[in-house]
Amino acid sequence: QQQVKQSPQSLIVQKGGISIINCAYENTAFDYFPWYQQFPGKGPALLIAIRPDVSEKKEGRFTISFNKSAKQFSLHIMDSQPGDSATYFCAARVGNTDKLIFGTGTRLQVFP
Amino acid sequence: DVKVTQSSRYLVKRTGEKVFLECVQDMDHENMFWYRQDPGLGLRLIYFSYDVKMKEKGDIPEGYSVSREKKERFSLILESASTNQTSMYLCAAEERGANYGYTFGSGTRLTVV
């Protein structure tokens, strides 16, 4: 099953709060899990990524948590800022290929 | 960093027209991709190419074809545009190695009337 299920579809967070976006997958052949950030009028841009042999990766205020046994991974944005307001996509790469399968996206709005 | 340029930001075409969407990358990357983005559906892969004159179908290739005559250029072709092909089209090039990832263009918003 080459699907990545993403939730929630939209998220409203107050400035300074924590934003959490979740993704789940079925295909155990996925070998790389990136998150992309997209601002209006722009293409998605790589934000942070993780491989399945690591349970957590942190870059600044952004953290990926990865649970291999549950086949779930999530993006945490600490101290959320209005400038983080964007659409976020999780993705998974099909092993031995270069294809990325994307989730359906989460629109994040951070209010002051 | 790889730069991916899509020639048109907005296009309006009539039903039945043949439509060409152009994408150019400024690095020597083999792999290029075309996705369409629709609300609630995320990004869905239409076609991809591993090298010049090579192409592979993605998940939703019906109604589309592609052309890759030069490494830096990957074109998406709508043979006979239909209203259900109204969408945002995104091109991407894949960077390998330490900076692995896709670089996307800014997208072409196509409206078929």
CSV table of C-alpha atoms in Angstrom, one decimal:
chain,number,residue,atom,x,y,z
A,1,GLN,CA,0.0,0.0,0.0
A,2,GLN,CA,1.8,3.1,-1.2
A,3,GLN,CA,0.0,5.7,0.8
A,4,VAL,CA,0.9,8.2,3.4
A,5,LYS,CA,-2.0,9.4,5.6
A,6,GLN,CA,-1.6,12.8,7.1
A,7,SER,CA,-3.6,14.6,9.8
A,8,PRO,CA,-5.0,17.0,10.6
A,9,GLN,CA,-6.0,18.7,7.4
A,10,SER,CA,-5.8,22.1,9.1
A,11,LEU,CA,-4.4,23.4,12.3
A,12,ILE,CA,-4.7,26.7,14.2
A,13,VAL,CA,-2.1,27.4,16.9
A,14,GLN,CA,-1.4,30.4,19.0
A,15,LYS,CA,2.0,32.1,18.8
A,16,GLY,CA,4.4,30.3,21.1
A,17,GLY,CA,2.5,27.1,21.1
A,18,ILE,CA,3.4,23.7,19.8
A,19,SER,CA,2.2,22.5,16.4
A,20,ILE,CA,2.0,18.8,15.8
A,21,ILE,CA,1.3,17.1,12.4
A,22,ASN,CA,1.0,13.3,12.1
A,23,CYS,CA,1.6,10.9,9.3
A,24,ALA,CA,1.1,7.1,9.1
A,25,TYR,CA,2.2,4.6,6.4
A,26,GLU,CA,1.8,0.9,5.6
A,27,ASN,CA,4.6,0.2,3.2
A,28,THR,CA,7.7,-1.1,5.1
A,29,ALA,CA,9.8,-0.5,2.0
A,30,PHE,CA,9.8,3.2,2.6
A,31,ASP,CA,13.3,4.3,3.5
A,32,TYR,CA,13.3,8.0,3.9
A,33,PHE,CA,10.8,10.4,5.3
A,34,PRO,CA,11.0,14.1,4.5
A,35,TRP,CA,8.8,17.0,5.5
A,36,TYR,CA,8.1,19.9,3.0
A,37,GLN,CA,6.9,23.4,3.8
A,38,GLN,CA,5.0,25.4,1.2
A,39,PHE,CA,4.1,29.1,1.3
A,40,PRO,CA,1.4,30.5,-0.9
A,41,GLY,CA,2.6,31.0,-4.5
A,42,LYS,CA,5.7,28.9,-4.0
A,43,GLY,CA,6.7,25.3,-4.5
A,44,PRO,CA,7.2,23.0,-1.5
A,45,ALA,CA,10.7,23.3,0.1
A,46,LEU,CA,12.5,20.6,2.1
A,47,LEU,CA,12.2,21.4,5.8
A,48,ILE,CA,13.6,18.4,7.6
A,49,ALA,CA,14.0,14.7,6.9
A,50,ILE,CA,14.7,11.4,8.8
A,51,ARG,CA,15.7,7.9,8.0
A,52,PRO,CA,14.0,4.9,9.7
A,53,ASP,CA,17.0,3.9,11.8
A,54,VAL,CA,16.7,7.1,13.9
A,55,SER,CA,13.8,7.8,16.3
A,56,GLU,CA,14.1,11.6,16.4
A,57,LYS,CA,15.8,14.4,14.5
A,58,LYS,CA,15.8,18.0,15.6
A,59,GLU,CA,16.7,21.1,13.6
A,60,GLY,CA,16.1,24.3,15.5
A,61,ARG,CA,12.4,24.5,16.4
A,62,PHE,CA,11.5,21.6,14.1
A,63,THR,CA,11.6,18.0,15.3
A,64,ILE,CA,10.6,14.8,13.6
A,65,SER,CA,9.6,11.9,15.8
A,66,PHE,CA,9.7,8.5,14.1
A,67,ASN,CA,8.0,5.3,15.5
A,68,LYS,CA,9.0,2.4,13.2
A,69,SER,CA,7.0,-0.2,15.0
A,70,ALA,CA,3.8,1.9,14.7
A,71,LYS,CA,4.7,3.1,11.2
A,72,GLN,CA,4.1,6.7,12.2
A,73,PHE,CA,6.1,9.9,12.2
A,74,SER,CA,5.3,13.4,13.2
A,75,LEU,CA,6.5,16.9,12.9
A,76,HIS,CA,6.6,19.1,16.0
A,77,ILE,CA,7.1,22.8,15.7
A,78,MET,CA,8.1,24.3,19.0
A,79,ASP,CA,7.4,28.0,19.8
A,80,SER,CA,5.3,28.4,16.7
A,81,GLN,CA,5.5,31.7,15.0
A,82,PRO,CA,3.2,33.5,12.5
A,83,GLY,CA,6.0,33.1,9.9
A,84,ASP,CA,5.5,29.3,10.2
A,85,SER,CA,2.0,29.7,8.7
A,86,ALA,CA,2.2,27.5,5.6
A,87,THR,CA,1.1,24.1,4.3
A,88,TYR,CA,3.1,21.2,5.4
A,89,PHE,CA,3.5,17.9,3.6
A,90,CYS,CA,5.0,14.7,4.9
A,91,ALA,CA,6.4,12.3,2.3
A,92,ALA,CA,8.0,8.8,2.1
A,93,ARG,CA,10.5,7.5,-0.4
A,94,VAL,CA,9.9,4.1,-2.0
A,95,GLY,CA,13.1,2.2,-1.3
A,96,ASN,CA,15.4,1.4,-4.2
A,97,THR,CA,13.5,4.1,-6.3
A,98,ASP,CA,13.6,7.9,-6.2
A,99,LYS,CA,9.8,8.3,-6.0
A,100,LEU,CA,8.3,10.3,-3.1
A,101,ILE,CA,4.8,9.6,-2.0
A,102,PHE,CA,3.2,12.7,-0.4
A,103,GLY,CA,0.6,13.1,2.3
A,104,THR,CA,-2.4,15.2,1.6
A,105,GLY,CA,-1.1,18.3,3.4
A,106,THR,CA,-1.8,20.3,6.6
A,107,ARG,CA,-2.6,24.0,6.5
A,108,LEU,CA,-1.1,25.6,9.6
A,109,GLN,CA,-2.1,29.0,10.8
A,110,VAL,CA,-0.3,30.6,13.7
A,111,PHE,CA,-2.0,33.6,15.2
A,112,PRO,CA,-0.2,36.3,17.3
B,1,ASP,CA,21.4,24.8,-4.7
B,2,VAL,CA,19.4,23.5,-7.6
B,3,LYS,CA,17.1,26.0,-9.2
B,4,VAL,CA,14.0,24.7,-11.0
B,5,THR,CA,12.2,27.1,-13.3
B,6,GLN,CA,8.7,26.7,-14.6
B,7,SER,CA,8.0,28.9,-17.6
B,8,SER,CA,4.5,30.0,-16.7
B,9,ARG,CA,2.9,30.9,-13.4
B,10,TYR,CA,-0.6,31.1,-14.8
B,11,LEU,CA,-2.2,29.6,-17.9
B,12,VAL,CA,-5.7,29.6,-19.2
B,13,LYS,CA,-6.5,27.1,-21.9
B,14,ARG,CA,-9.6,25.9,-23.7
B,15,THR,CA,-11.0,22.4,-23.6
B,16,GLY,CA,-9.4,20.3,-26.3
B,17,GLU,CA,-6.3,22.4,-26.7
B,18,LYS,CA,-2.8,20.8,-26.5
B,19,VAL,CA,-0.9,22.3,-23.6
B,20,PHE,CA,2.8,22.3,-22.9
B,21,LEU,CA,4.2,23.0,-19.5
B,22,GLU,CA,7.9,23.6,-19.4
B,23,CYS,CA,10.4,23.0,-16.6
B,24,VAL,CA,14.1,23.7,-16.6
B,25,GLN,CA,16.7,22.8,-13.9
B,26,ASP,CA,20.1,24.5,-13.7
B,27,MET,CA,22.1,21.5,-12.5
B,28,ASP,CA,23.0,18.2,-14.1
B,29,HIS,CA,20.5,16.1,-12.2
B,30,GLU,CA,19.2,13.0,-13.9
B,31,ASN,CA,15.8,12.7,-12.1
B,32,MET,CA,12.9,15.0,-12.7
B,33,PHE,CA,9.3,14.8,-11.8
B,34,TRP,CA,5.9,16.3,-12.5
B,35,TYR,CA,3.2,16.4,-9.8
B,36,ARG,CA,-0.2,18.0,-9.7
B,37,GLN,CA,-1.4,19.5,-6.5
B,38,ASP,CA,-5.1,19.6,-5.6
B,39,PRO,CA,-6.7,20.7,-2.3
B,40,GLY,CA,-7.3,17.7,0.0
B,41,LEU,CA,-5.4,15.4,-2.3
B,42,GLY,CA,-1.8,16.6,-1.8
B,43,LEU,CA,0.8,16.0,-4.5
B,44,ARG,CA,0.2,13.2,-6.9
B,45,LEU,CA,2.9,12.0,-9.3
B,46,ILE,CA,2.1,12.2,-13.0
B,47,TYR,CA,5.4,11.2,-14.7
B,48,PHE,CA,9.0,11.1,-13.9
B,49,SER,CA,12.2,10.8,-15.9
B,50,TYR,CA,15.5,9.2,-15.0
B,51,ASP,CA,17.5,10.5,-17.9
B,52,VAL,CA,17.2,12.0,-21.4
B,53,LYS,CA,14.5,10.2,-23.4
B,54,MET,CA,13.6,8.1,-20.5
B,55,LYS,CA,10.2,8.3,-18.8
B,56,GLU,CA,8.1,6.4,-16.3
B,57,LYS,CA,4.5,6.7,-15.5
B,58,GLY,CA,3.5,7.9,-12.0
B,59,ASP,CA,0.3,7.3,-10.2
B,60,ILE,CA,-2.0,9.5,-12.5
B,61,PRO,CA,-0.6,9.5,-16.0
B,62,GLU,CA,-3.9,9.3,-17.9
B,63,GLY,CA,-4.3,12.3,-20.2
B,64,TYR,CA,-0.7,13.4,-19.9
B,65,SER,CA,2.6,12.7,-21.7
B,66,VAL,CA,6.1,14.0,-21.2
B,67,SER,CA,9.2,14.8,-23.2
B,68,ARG,CA,12.8,14.9,-22.1
B,69,GLU,CA,15.1,15.7,-25.1
B,70,LYS,CA,17.7,17.5,-23.0
B,71,LYS,CA,18.8,16.7,-19.5
B,72,GLU,CA,17.9,20.1,-18.1
B,73,ARG,CA,14.4,20.3,-19.6
B,74,PHE,CA,11.4,18.2,-18.8
B,75,SER,CA,8.1,19.0,-20.4
B,76,LEU,CA,4.6,18.0,-19.5
B,77,ILE,CA,2.1,17.7,-22.3
B,78,LEU,CA,-1.7,17.7,-22.0
B,79,GLU,CA,-2.7,16.1,-25.3
B,80,SER,CA,-6.3,17.4,-25.2
B,81,ALA,CA,-7.0,19.5,-22.2
B,82,SER,CA,-10.1,18.9,-20.1
B,83,THR,CA,-11.7,20.8,-17.2
B,84,ASN,CA,-10.7,18.1,-14.7
B,85,GLN,CA,-7.0,18.9,-15.5
B,86,THR,CA,-7.5,22.4,-13.9
B,87,SER,CA,-4.9,22.2,-11.2
B,88,MET,CA,-1.5,23.4,-9.9
B,89,TYR,CA,1.4,21.6,-11.6
B,90,LEU,CA,4.7,21.3,-9.9
B,91,CYS,CA,8.0,20.2,-11.4
B,92,ALA,CA,10.8,18.9,-9.3
B,93,ALA,CA,14.5,17.9,-9.7
B,94,GLU,CA,16.1,15.4,-7.4
B,95,GLU,CA,19.5,16.2,-5.8
B,96,ARG,CA,21.4,13.2,-4.6
B,97,GLY,CA,24.2,12.8,-2.1
B,98,ALA,CA,24.6,14.7,1.2
B,99,ASN,CA,22.0,17.2,0.2
B,100,TYR,CA,19.5,14.7,-0.9
B,101,GLY,CA,16.0,16.0,-1.7
B,102,TYR,CA,13.7,17.4,-4.3
B,103,THR,CA,13.8,21.0,-5.4
B,104,PHE,CA,10.4,22.2,-6.7
B,105,GLY,CA,9.6,25.0,-9.1
B,106,SER,CA,7.1,27.6,-8.1
B,107,GLY,CA,4.3,25.9,-10.0
B,108,THR,CA,2.0,26.6,-12.9
B,109,ARG,CA,-1.6,27.1,-12.1
B,110,LEU,CA,-3.5,25.8,-15.1
B,111,THR,CA,-7.2,26.6,-15.7
B,112,VAL,CA,-9.0,24.8,-18.5
B,113,VAL,CA,-12.2,26.5,-19.5
